[in-house]
PDB file of C-alpha atoms in Angstrom:
ATOM      1  CA  MET A  20     -16.927 -12.397 -40.385  1.00 46.00           C
ATOM      2  CA  LYS A  21     -15.311  -9.143 -41.373  1.00 45.00           C
ATOM      3  CA  LEU A  22     -15.035  -8.115 -37.689  1.00 42.00           C
ATOM      4  CA  ARG A  23     -13.200 -11.319 -36.801  1.00 45.00           C
ATOM      5  CA  LYS A  24     -10.644 -10.701 -39.559  1.00 44.00           C
ATOM      6  CA  VAL A  25      -9.903  -7.166 -38.339  1.00 45.00           C
ATOM      7  CA  THR A  26      -9.515  -8.389 -34.748  1.00 45.00           C
ATOM      8  CA  ALA A  27      -7.078 -11.137 -35.759  1.00 46.00           C
ATOM      9  CA  ALA A  28      -5.015  -8.678 -37.798  1.00 46.00           C
ATOM     10  CA  ALA A  29      -4.909  -6.226 -34.926  1.00 45.00           C
ATOM     11  CA  ALA A  30      -3.782  -8.941 -32.518  1.00 43.00           C
ATOM     12  CA  ALA A  31      -1.009  -9.994 -34.871  1.00 44.00           C
ATOM     13  CA  ALA A  32       0.151  -6.404 -35.176  1.00 46.00           C
ATOM     14  CA  LEU A  33       0.204  -6.025 -31.390  1.00 40.00           C
ATOM     15  CA  VAL A  34       2.359  -9.150 -30.980  1.00 40.00           C
ATOM     16  CA  LEU A  35       4.835  -7.874 -33.573  1.00 41.00           C
ATOM     17  CA  SER A  36       4.988  -4.488 -31.853  1.00 42.00           C
ATOM     18  CA  LEU A  37       5.676  -5.989 -28.439  1.00 38.00           C
ATOM     19  CA  THR A  38       8.349  -8.298 -29.867  1.00 40.00           C
ATOM     20  CA  ALA A  39      10.122  -5.411 -31.578  1.00 40.00           C
ATOM     21  CA  THR A  40      10.027  -3.338 -28.393  1.00 39.00           C
ATOM     22  CA  ALA A  41      11.521  -6.144 -26.291  1.00 40.00           C
ATOM     23  CA  CYS A  42      14.346  -6.737 -28.760  1.00 38.00           C
ATOM     24  CA  GLY A  43      15.129  -3.032 -28.895  1.00 38.00           C
ATOM     25  CA  GLY A  44      15.345  -2.856 -25.094  1.00 37.00           C
ATOM     26  CA  ASP A  45      17.893  -5.659 -24.977  1.00 37.00           C
ATOM     27  CA  ASP A  46      20.110  -3.943 -27.508  1.00 36.00           C
ATOM     28  CA  ASN A  47      20.046  -0.645 -25.651  1.00 38.00           C
ATOM     29  CA  ASP A  48      21.104  -2.244 -22.363  1.00 42.00           C
ATOM     30  CA  SER A  49      23.882  -4.433 -23.759  1.00 41.00           C
ATOM     31  CA  ASP A  50      26.769  -2.676 -21.971  1.00 46.00           C
ATOM     32  CA  THR A  51      25.466   0.490 -20.387  1.00 48.00           C
ATOM     33  CA  GLY A  52      23.078  -1.140 -17.931  1.00 46.00           C
ATOM     34  CA  SER A  53      19.908   0.286 -16.458  1.00 41.00           C
ATOM     35  CA  GLY A  54      21.875   3.161 -14.937  1.00 41.00           C
ATOM     36  CA  SER A  55      22.934   4.366 -18.364  1.00 42.00           C
ATOM     37  CA  SER A  56      21.790   7.715 -19.641  1.00 41.00           C
ATOM     38  CA  GLY A  57      21.309   6.175 -23.079  1.00 47.00           C
ATOM     39  CA  GLY A  58      22.642   7.534 -26.346  1.00 56.00           C
ATOM     40  CA  GLY A  59      25.541   5.089 -26.408  1.00 90.00           C
ATOM     41  CA  LYS A  60      27.042   6.218 -23.101  1.00 95.00           C
ATOM     42  CA  ILE A  61      28.216   4.279 -20.066  1.00 98.00           C
ATOM     43  CA  LYS A  62      28.222   5.310 -16.400  1.00 98.00           C
ATOM     44  CA  VAL A  63      31.318   4.357 -14.400  1.00 98.00           C
ATOM     45  CA  GLY A  64      31.869   4.809 -10.670  1.00 98.00           C
ATOM     46  CA  ILE A  65      35.128   6.340  -9.408  1.00 97.00           C
ATOM     47  CA  LYS A  66      36.387   8.408  -6.485  1.00 93.00           C
ATOM     48  CA  PHE A  67      36.464  12.169  -6.994  1.00 93.00           C
ATOM     49  CA  ASP A  68      38.841  13.093  -4.155  1.00 88.00           C
ATOM     50  CA  GLN A  69      41.877  10.815  -4.385  1.00 90.00           C
ATOM     51  CA  PRO A  70      44.830  12.325  -6.266  1.00 92.00           C
ATOM     52  CA  GLY A  71      46.696   9.774  -8.364  1.00 92.00           C
ATOM     53  CA  LEU A  72      43.714   7.423  -8.351  1.00 95.00           C
ATOM     54  CA  GLY A  73      40.399   9.166  -8.921  1.00 95.00           C
ATOM     55  CA  LEU A  74      40.296  12.947  -8.920  1.00 95.00           C
ATOM     56  CA  LYS A  75      37.869  15.474 -10.381  1.00 96.00           C
ATOM     57  CA  LYS A  76      39.896  18.530 -11.334  1.00 94.00           C
ATOM     58  CA  PRO A  77      38.669  22.154 -11.207  1.00 95.00           C
ATOM     59  CA  ASP A  78      38.099  22.169 -14.974  1.00 97.00           C
ATOM     60  CA  GLY A  79      35.747  19.193 -14.675  1.00 96.00           C
ATOM     61  CA  SER A  80      38.154  16.640 -16.146  1.00 97.00           C
ATOM     62  CA  PHE A  81      39.317  13.500 -14.343  1.00 98.00           C
ATOM     63  CA  SER A  82      42.717  11.972 -13.632  1.00 96.00           C
ATOM     64  CA  GLY A  83      44.269   9.059 -11.794  1.00 95.00           C
ATOM     65  CA  PHE A  84      45.168   5.405 -12.123  1.00 96.00           C
ATOM     66  CA  ASP A  85      41.604   4.190 -11.534  1.00 98.00           C
ATOM     67  CA  VAL A  86      40.414   6.683 -14.157  1.00 98.00           C
ATOM     68  CA  ASP A  87      42.962   5.382 -16.660  1.00 98.00           C
ATOM     69  CA  VAL A  88      41.955   1.777 -15.947  1.00 98.00           C
ATOM     70  CA  ALA A  89      38.247   2.578 -16.234  1.00 98.00           C
ATOM     71  CA  THR A  90      38.773   4.505 -19.475  1.00 98.00           C
ATOM     72  CA  TYR A  91      40.762   1.635 -21.004  1.00 98.00           C
ATOM     73  CA  VAL A  92      38.162  -0.938 -19.955  1.00 98.00           C
ATOM     74  CA  ALA A  93      35.279   1.152 -21.277  1.00 98.00           C
ATOM     75  CA  LYS A  94      37.121   1.499 -24.598  1.00 97.00           C
ATOM     76  CA  GLN A  95      37.376  -2.282 -24.850  1.00 97.00           C
ATOM     77  CA  LEU A  96      33.636  -2.505 -24.132  1.00 97.00           C
ATOM     78  CA  GLY A  97      33.000  -0.188 -27.075  1.00 96.00           C
ATOM     79  CA  TYR A  98      32.897   3.287 -25.478  1.00 97.00           C
ATOM     80  CA  ASP A  99      35.282   6.089 -26.368  1.00 96.00           C
ATOM     81  CA  ALA A 100      36.331   8.521 -23.643  1.00 95.00           C
ATOM     82  CA  ASP A 101      33.641  11.034 -24.620  1.00 95.00           C
ATOM     83  CA  LYS A 102      30.983   8.368 -24.065  1.00 97.00           C
ATOM     84  CA  ILE A 103      31.953   7.781 -20.421  1.00 98.00           C
ATOM     85  CA  GLU A 104      30.049   9.514 -17.639  1.00 98.00           C
ATOM     86  CA  PHE A 105      32.022   9.295 -14.415  1.00 98.00           C
ATOM     87  CA  VAL A 106      29.889   9.101 -11.267  1.00 97.00           C
ATOM     88  CA  GLU A 107      31.234   9.708  -7.759  1.00 95.00           C
ATOM     89  CA  THR A 108      30.894   6.532  -5.700  1.00 92.00           C
ATOM     90  CA  LYS A 109      31.973   6.954  -2.114  1.00 86.00           C
ATOM     91  CA  SER A 110      33.131   3.895  -0.215  1.00 85.00           C
ATOM     92  CA  ALA A 111      29.957   3.496   1.834  1.00 83.00           C
ATOM     93  CA  ASP A 112      27.692   3.578  -1.244  1.00 90.00           C
ATOM     94  CA  ARG A 113      29.546   1.390  -3.742  1.00 92.00           C
ATOM     95  CA  GLU A 114      27.476  -1.766  -3.261  1.00 94.00           C
ATOM     96  CA  ASN A 115      24.208   0.203  -3.374  1.00 95.00           C
ATOM     97  CA  ALA A 116      25.224   2.064  -6.533  1.00 96.00           C
ATOM     98  CA  LEU A 117      25.756  -1.242  -8.331  1.00 97.00           C
ATOM     99  CA  ALA A 118      22.572  -2.810  -6.970  1.00 96.00           C
ATOM    100  CA  ARG A 119      20.514   0.214  -8.054  1.00 96.00           C
ATOM    101  CA  GLY A 120      22.075   0.209 -11.507  1.00 96.00           C
ATOM    102  CA  ASP A 121      23.458   3.731 -11.078  1.00 97.00           C
ATOM    103  CA  VAL A 122      26.685   2.632 -12.774  1.00 98.00           C
ATOM    104  CA  LYS A 123      27.814  -0.256 -14.944  1.00 98.00           C
ATOM    105  CA  PHE A 124      31.045  -0.856 -13.040  1.00 98.00           C
ATOM    106  CA  ILE A 125      33.151   0.722 -10.302  1.00 98.00           C
ATOM    107  CA  ALA A 126      36.923   1.315 -10.250  1.00 98.00           C
ATOM    108  CA  ALA A 127      37.526   3.125  -6.960  1.00 94.00           C
ATOM    109  CA  THR A 128      40.256   1.585  -4.764  1.00 92.00           C
ATOM    110  CA  TYR A 129      37.725  -1.214  -4.240  1.00 93.00           C
ATOM    111  CA  SER A 130      39.525  -3.921  -2.252  1.00 90.00           C
ATOM    112  CA  ILE A 131      38.218  -7.429  -2.880  1.00 93.00           C
ATOM    113  CA  ASN A 132      37.157  -9.286   0.269  1.00 89.00           C
ATOM    114  CA  ASP A 133      34.765 -12.091   1.189  1.00 91.00           C
ATOM    115  CA  GLU A 134      32.126  -9.800   2.687  1.00 89.00           C
ATOM    116  CA  ARG A 135      31.907  -7.661  -0.439  1.00 92.00           C
ATOM    117  CA  LYS A 136      31.818 -10.697  -2.702  1.00 94.00           C
ATOM    118  CA  GLN A 137      28.494 -11.604  -1.132  1.00 95.00           C
ATOM    119  CA  LYS A 138      27.001  -8.397  -2.526  1.00 95.00           C
ATOM    120  CA  VAL A 139      28.831  -7.692  -5.792  1.00 96.00           C
ATOM    121  CA  ASP A 140      30.914  -9.499  -8.383  1.00 97.00           C
ATOM    122  CA  PHE A 141      34.501  -8.483  -9.093  1.00 97.00           C
ATOM    123  CA  ALA A 142      36.710  -8.407 -12.151  1.00 97.00           C
ATOM    124  CA  GLY A 143      40.455  -8.213 -11.652  1.00 96.00           C
ATOM    125  CA  PRO A 144      42.312  -7.648  -9.452  1.00 97.00           C
ATOM    126  CA  TYR A 145      44.144  -4.908 -11.344  1.00 97.00           C
ATOM    127  CA  LEU A 146      46.414  -3.619  -8.544  1.00 96.00           C
ATOM    128  CA  LEU A 147      47.941  -5.075  -5.399  1.00 95.00           C
ATOM    129  CA  ALA A 148      48.364  -2.332  -2.805  1.00 94.00           C
ATOM    130  CA  HIS A 149      49.628  -2.514   0.776  1.00 94.00           C
ATOM    131  CA  GLN A 150      48.984  -0.522   3.899  1.00 93.00           C
ATOM    132  CA  ASP A 151      51.951   1.782   4.424  1.00 94.00           C
ATOM    133  CA  LEU A 152      53.126   4.967   6.120  1.00 95.00           C
ATOM    134  CA  LEU A 153      53.759   8.336   4.490  1.00 95.00           C
ATOM    135  CA  VAL A 154      56.379  10.430   6.273  1.00 96.00           C
ATOM    136  CA  LYS A 155      58.480  13.513   5.575  1.00 95.00           C
ATOM    137  CA  SER A 156      61.405  12.921   3.249  1.00 93.00           C
ATOM    138  CA  ASP A 157      63.919  13.489   6.082  1.00 94.00           C
ATOM    139  CA  SER A 158      62.049  11.327   8.621  1.00 95.00           C
ATOM    140  CA  ASP A 159      63.864   8.525  10.432  1.00 94.00           C
ATOM    141  CA  ILE A 160      60.650   6.455  10.755  1.00 95.00           C
ATOM    142  CA  SER A 161      61.265   3.179   8.957  1.00 92.00           C
ATOM    143  CA  GLU A 162      59.182   0.673  10.919  1.00 93.00           C
ATOM    144  CA  ALA A 163      55.684   0.788  12.355  1.00 92.00           C
ATOM    145  CA  THR A 164      57.119   0.375  15.874  1.00 94.00           C
ATOM    146  CA  ASP A 165      58.926   3.697  15.409  1.00 96.00           C
ATOM    147  CA  LEU A 166      55.524   5.340  15.773  1.00 95.00           C
ATOM    148  CA  ASN A 167      55.383   4.676  19.521  1.00 95.00           C
ATOM    149  CA  GLY A 168      55.203   8.110  21.119  1.00 96.00           C
ATOM    150  CA  LYS A 169      54.690   9.750  17.725  1.00 96.00           C
ATOM    151  CA  ASN A 170      51.582  11.289  16.154  1.00 96.00           C
ATOM    152  CA  LEU A 171      49.836   9.150  13.541  1.00 95.00           C
ATOM    153  CA  CYS A 172      47.033  10.431  11.311  1.00 94.00           C
ATOM    154  CA  SER A 173      44.297   8.625   9.450  1.00 90.00           C
ATOM    155  CA  VAL A 174      40.647   9.017   8.549  1.00 85.00           C
ATOM    156  CA  THR A 175      37.949   8.487  11.173  1.00 79.00           C
ATOM    157  CA  GLY A 176      36.911   4.845  11.267  1.00 65.00           C
ATOM    158  CA  SER A 177      39.937   3.706   9.277  1.00 73.00           C
ATOM    159  CA  THR A 178      40.928   0.093   9.858  1.00 76.00           C
ATOM    160  CA  SER A 179      44.465   1.018   8.745  1.00 83.00           C
ATOM    161  CA  ALA A 180      45.126   3.334  11.668  1.00 80.00           C
ATOM    162  CA  GLN A 181      43.594   0.984  14.206  1.00 78.00           C
ATOM    163  CA  ASN A 182      45.671  -1.869  12.795  1.00 83.00           C
ATOM    164  CA  VAL A 183      48.872   0.060  13.504  1.00 87.00           C
ATOM    165  CA  LYS A 184      47.849   1.206  16.968  1.00 84.00           C
ATOM    166  CA  ASP A 185      46.417  -2.126  18.141  1.00 85.00           C
ATOM    167  CA  LYS A 186      49.035  -4.481  16.733  1.00 87.00           C
ATOM    168  CA  LEU A 187      52.245  -2.611  15.976  1.00 89.00           C
ATOM    169  CA  ALA A 188      52.559   0.679  17.855  1.00 92.00           C
ATOM    170  CA  PRO A 189      50.188   0.736  20.853  1.00 94.00           C
ATOM    171  CA  LYS A 190      51.807   3.912  22.196  1.00 94.00           C
ATOM    172  CA  ALA A 191      51.247   5.907  19.009  1.00 94.00           C
ATOM    173  CA  ASN A 192      49.064   8.989  19.382  1.00 94.00           C
ATOM    174  CA  LEU A 193      46.309   8.391  16.871  1.00 91.00           C
ATOM    175  CA  LYS A 194      44.683  11.469  15.390  1.00 92.00           C
ATOM    176  CA  GLN A 195      41.612  10.853  13.235  1.00 90.00           C
ATOM    177  CA  VAL A 196      40.208  13.425  10.796  1.00 89.00           C
ATOM    178  CA  SER A 197      37.487  13.461   8.151  1.00 82.00           C
ATOM    179  CA  GLY A 198      39.706  13.181   5.057  1.00 83.00           C
ATOM    180  CA  TYR A 199      43.224  12.312   3.961  1.00 87.00           C
ATOM    181  CA  SER A 200      43.816  15.835   2.646  1.00 87.00           C
ATOM    182  CA  GLU A 201      43.699  16.990   6.263  1.00 92.00           C
ATOM    183  CA  CYS A 202      46.231  14.334   7.230  1.00 93.00           C
ATOM    184  CA  ILE A 203      48.596  15.435   4.465  1.00 94.00           C
ATOM    185  CA  ALA A 204      48.322  19.073   5.566  1.00 94.00           C
ATOM    186  CA  ALA A 205      49.036  18.017   9.168  1.00 96.00           C
ATOM    187  CA  LEU A 206      52.071  16.023   8.022  1.00 97.00           C
ATOM    188  CA  GLN A 207      53.389  18.989   6.068  1.00 95.00           C
ATOM    189  CA  SER A 208      53.003  21.338   9.039  1.00 96.00           C
ATOM    190  CA  GLY A 209      54.584  18.881  11.473  1.00 96.00           C
ATOM    191  CA  ALA A 210      51.419  18.380  13.507  1.00 97.00           C
ATOM    192  CA  VAL A 211      51.713  14.632  12.832  1.00 97.00           C
ATOM    193  CA  ASP A 212      54.685  12.405  12.103  1.00 97.00           C
ATOM    194  CA  ALA A 213      53.051   9.933   9.710  1.00 96.00           C
ATOM    195  CA  VAL A 214      49.908   9.156   7.755  1.00 96.00           C
ATOM    196  CA  THR A 215      48.679   5.626   7.159  1.00 94.00           C
ATOM    197  CA  THR A 216      46.415   3.998   4.547  1.00 92.00           C
ATOM    198  CA  ASP A 217      46.969   2.085   1.275  1.00 92.00           C
ATOM    199  CA  ASP A 218      50.341   2.884  -0.299  1.00 93.00           C
ATOM    200  CA  SER A 219      48.655   3.670  -3.625  1.00 92.00           C
ATOM    201  CA  ILE A 220      46.516   6.371  -1.994  1.00 91.00           C
ATOM    202  CA  LEU A 221      49.516   7.807  -0.150  1.00 93.00           C
ATOM    203  CA  ALA A 222      51.598   7.802  -3.342  1.00 90.00           C
ATOM    204  CA  GLY A 223      48.828   9.627  -5.159  1.00 90.00           C
ATOM    205  CA  PHE A 224      48.845  12.469  -2.647  1.00 89.00           C
ATOM    206  CA  ALA A 225      52.653  12.610  -2.521  1.00 87.00           C
ATOM    207  CA  SER A 226      52.767  12.838  -6.321  1.00 85.00           C
ATOM    208  CA  GLN A 227      50.970  16.184  -6.362  1.00 86.00           C
ATOM    209  CA  SER A 228      53.227  18.936  -7.639  1.00 84.00           C
ATOM    210  CA  GLN A 229      53.019  21.020  -4.455  1.00 88.00           C
ATOM    211  CA  TYR A 230      54.395  18.097  -2.427  1.00 88.00           C
ATOM    212  CA  LYS A 231      57.162  16.997  -4.798  1.00 84.00           C
ATOM    213  CA  GLY A 232      60.180  15.815  -2.814  1.00 87.00           C
ATOM    214  CA  LYS A 233      58.595  16.568   0.566  1.00 92.00           C
ATOM    215  CA  PHE A 234      57.289  13.113   1.462  1.00 93.00           C
ATOM    216  CA  LYS A 235      58.299   9.480   1.101  1.00 91.00           C
ATOM    217  CA  LEU A 236      56.694   6.087   1.599  1.00 92.00           C
ATOM    218  CA  ALA A 237      58.188   3.996   4.380  1.00 92.00           C
ATOM    219  CA  GLY A 238      57.914   0.933   2.142  1.00 90.00           C
ATOM    220  CA  LEU A 239      56.149  -1.272   4.700  1.00 92.00           C
ATOM    221  CA  LYS A 240      53.691  -3.951   3.653  1.00 91.00           C
ATOM    222  CA  LEU A 241      51.280  -4.028   6.555  1.00 91.00           C
ATOM    223  CA  SER A 242      48.413  -5.616   4.606  1.00 89.00           C
ATOM    224  CA  ASN A 243      47.455  -6.822   1.126  1.00 91.00           C
ATOM    225  CA  GLU A 244      44.752  -4.877  -0.708  1.00 90.00           C
ATOM    226  CA  ASN A 245      43.728  -6.335  -4.066  1.00 94.00           C
ATOM    227  CA  TYR A 246      41.793  -3.702  -6.018  1.00 95.00           C
ATOM    228  CA  GLY A 247      39.019  -5.093  -8.182  1.00 97.00           C
ATOM    229  CA  ILE A 248      36.404  -3.652 -10.497  1.00 98.00           C
ATOM    230  CA  GLY A 249      32.962  -4.016  -8.957  1.00 98.00           C
ATOM    231  CA  VAL A 250      30.052  -5.212 -11.102  1.00 98.00           C
ATOM    232  CA  LYS A 251      26.415  -5.860 -10.217  1.00 97.00           C
ATOM    233  CA  LYS A 252      25.950  -9.265  -8.604  1.00 96.00           C
ATOM    234  CA  GLY A 253      25.198 -11.914 -11.212  1.00 96.00           C
ATOM    235  CA  ASP A 254      26.470  -9.953 -14.226  1.00 97.00           C
ATOM    236  CA  THR A 255      29.071 -12.536 -15.158  1.00 96.00           C
ATOM    237  CA  ALA A 256      29.084 -11.491 -18.816  1.00 97.00           C
ATOM    238  CA  THR A 257      30.406  -8.036 -17.904  1.00 97.00           C
ATOM    239  CA  VAL A 258      32.940  -9.523 -15.491  1.00 97.00           C
ATOM    240  CA  ASP A 259      34.311 -11.700 -18.305  1.00 97.00           C
ATOM    241  CA  LYS A 260      34.532  -8.724 -20.690  1.00 97.00           C
ATOM    242  CA  ILE A 261      36.321  -6.579 -18.119  1.00 98.00           C
ATOM    243  CA  ASN A 262      38.795  -9.345 -17.276  1.00 97.00           C
ATOM    244  CA  LYS A 263      39.685  -9.663 -20.956  1.00 97.00           C
ATOM    245  CA  ALA A 264      40.139  -5.894 -21.151  1.00 98.00           C
ATOM    246  CA  LEU A 265      42.423  -5.895 -18.092  1.00 98.00           C
ATOM    247  CA  GLU A 266      44.500  -8.729 -19.521  1.00 97.00           C
ATOM    248  CA  LYS A 267      44.992  -6.704 -22.698  1.00 98.00           C
ATOM    249  CA  MET A 268      45.883  -3.570 -20.710  1.00 98.00           C
ATOM    250  CA  VAL A 269      48.660  -5.488 -18.954  1.00 97.00           C
ATOM    251  CA  SER A 270      49.957  -7.229 -22.069  1.00 97.00           C
ATOM    252  CA  ASP A 271      50.150  -4.134 -24.294  1.00 97.00           C
ATOM    253  CA  GLY A 272      52.036  -2.022 -21.723  1.00 97.00           C
ATOM    254  CA  SER A 273      49.195   0.381 -20.937  1.00 98.00           C
ATOM    255  CA  TRP A 274      49.049  -0.795 -17.318  1.00 97.00           C
ATOM    256  CA  ASP A 275      52.728  -0.037 -16.677  1.00 95.00           C
ATOM    257  CA  LYS A 276      52.363   3.376 -18.289  1.00 95.00           C
ATOM    258  CA  ALA A 277      49.365   4.230 -16.102  1.00 95.00           C
ATOM    259  CA  VAL A 278      51.297   3.278 -12.954  1.00 93.00           C
ATOM    260  CA  LYS A 279      54.274   5.423 -13.963  1.00 90.00           C
ATOM    261  CA  ASP A 280      52.139   8.400 -15.004  1.00 89.00           C
ATOM    262  CA  ASN A 281      50.128   8.491 -11.795  1.00 89.00           C
ATOM    263  CA  PHE A 282      52.518   7.288  -9.080  1.00 85.00           C
ATOM    264  CA  GLY A 283      55.969   7.937 -10.514  1.00 75.00           C
ATOM    265  CA  PRO A 284      56.712  11.241  -8.748  1.00 70.00           C
ATOM    266  CA  ALA A 285      56.315   9.555  -5.336  1.00 71.00           C
ATOM    267  CA  ASN A 286      58.844   6.829  -6.198  1.00 70.00           C
ATOM    268  CA  TYR A 287      56.090   4.276  -5.640  1.00 81.00           C
ATOM    269  CA  LYS A 288      57.503   0.761  -5.759  1.00 83.00           C
ATOM    270  CA  ASN A 289      54.456  -1.011  -7.103  1.00 86.00           C
ATOM    271  CA  GLU A 290      53.927  -4.737  -7.210  1.00 91.00           C
ATOM    272  CA  PRO A 291      53.831  -6.359 -10.672  1.00 93.00           C
ATOM    273  CA  ALA A 292      50.407  -6.512 -12.273  1.00 93.00           C
ATOM    274  CA  PRO A 293      48.415  -9.232 -10.476  1.00 92.00           C
ATOM    275  CA  LYS A 294      47.066 -12.230 -12.330  1.00 92.00           C
ATOM    276  CA  ILE A 295      43.605 -11.304 -13.520  1.00 92.00           C
ATOM    277  CA  GLY A 296      40.892 -13.452 -11.919  1.00 84.00           C
ATOM    278  CA  ALA A 297      43.306 -15.095  -9.497  1.00 75.00           C
ATOM    279  CA  ILE A 298      41.482 -14.367  -6.233  1.00 66.00           C
ATOM    280  CA  VAL A 299      37.964 -13.319  -7.123  1.00 58.00           C
ATOM    281  CA  GLN A 300      36.307 -16.718  -7.543  1.00 51.00           C
TER     282      GLN A 300
END
């Protein structure tokens, strides 16, 4: 009889222990996700090599429009800047990083399209960019067709460059390199006449102090690129929280300030803040 009582008590204690453990696990994963390092921190994916958008500086700090957006959003989710761990998420690995739980969300010039929406969920959009050309400040190139017979630079495999060559300037001499920094150096030296990709990316490079006044955007709108914040597929609760944070960022003026701070030196004529949630359903 005594043995049965001890066994029943032990079983009850085990149930209570398991229940407490499960509840604790839910609390710890409320916003940081399984990729979190714990301790009240959150992991956020950004680019490390795009000036004006997502850049890791020599001192280990980060700057750029995407960084400012991510920092604001994280703050609204309950994380101060010192609780954010930025993780480099290159374009080819963004969907995998979310699926693995390496990061809670990604703000990295992440254009929303139907193919990507099959794999991840998006909050936003938070910026409408366009494919454009970056040229020297004294260049007479003003239309894509002006590139016929000229040297055009972009990154290997870029759809932007192929779009120009196939549809707009078939006689352009397309030079493809491994990174946009190489294109900018080639433009500065005169080896190429123009660089093409999203205008936000081009403005970010042109805004660097060493290039001040040397380059200009042609102001063409060769495509629409709606940047969204990527979230693990099915995590609608986080999408809703981020959308609310983005709406607040626009309404309180922080969005306009971030645009001016990061793109202003390039005289970037940005579109108004897009309507949050307008195209992601």
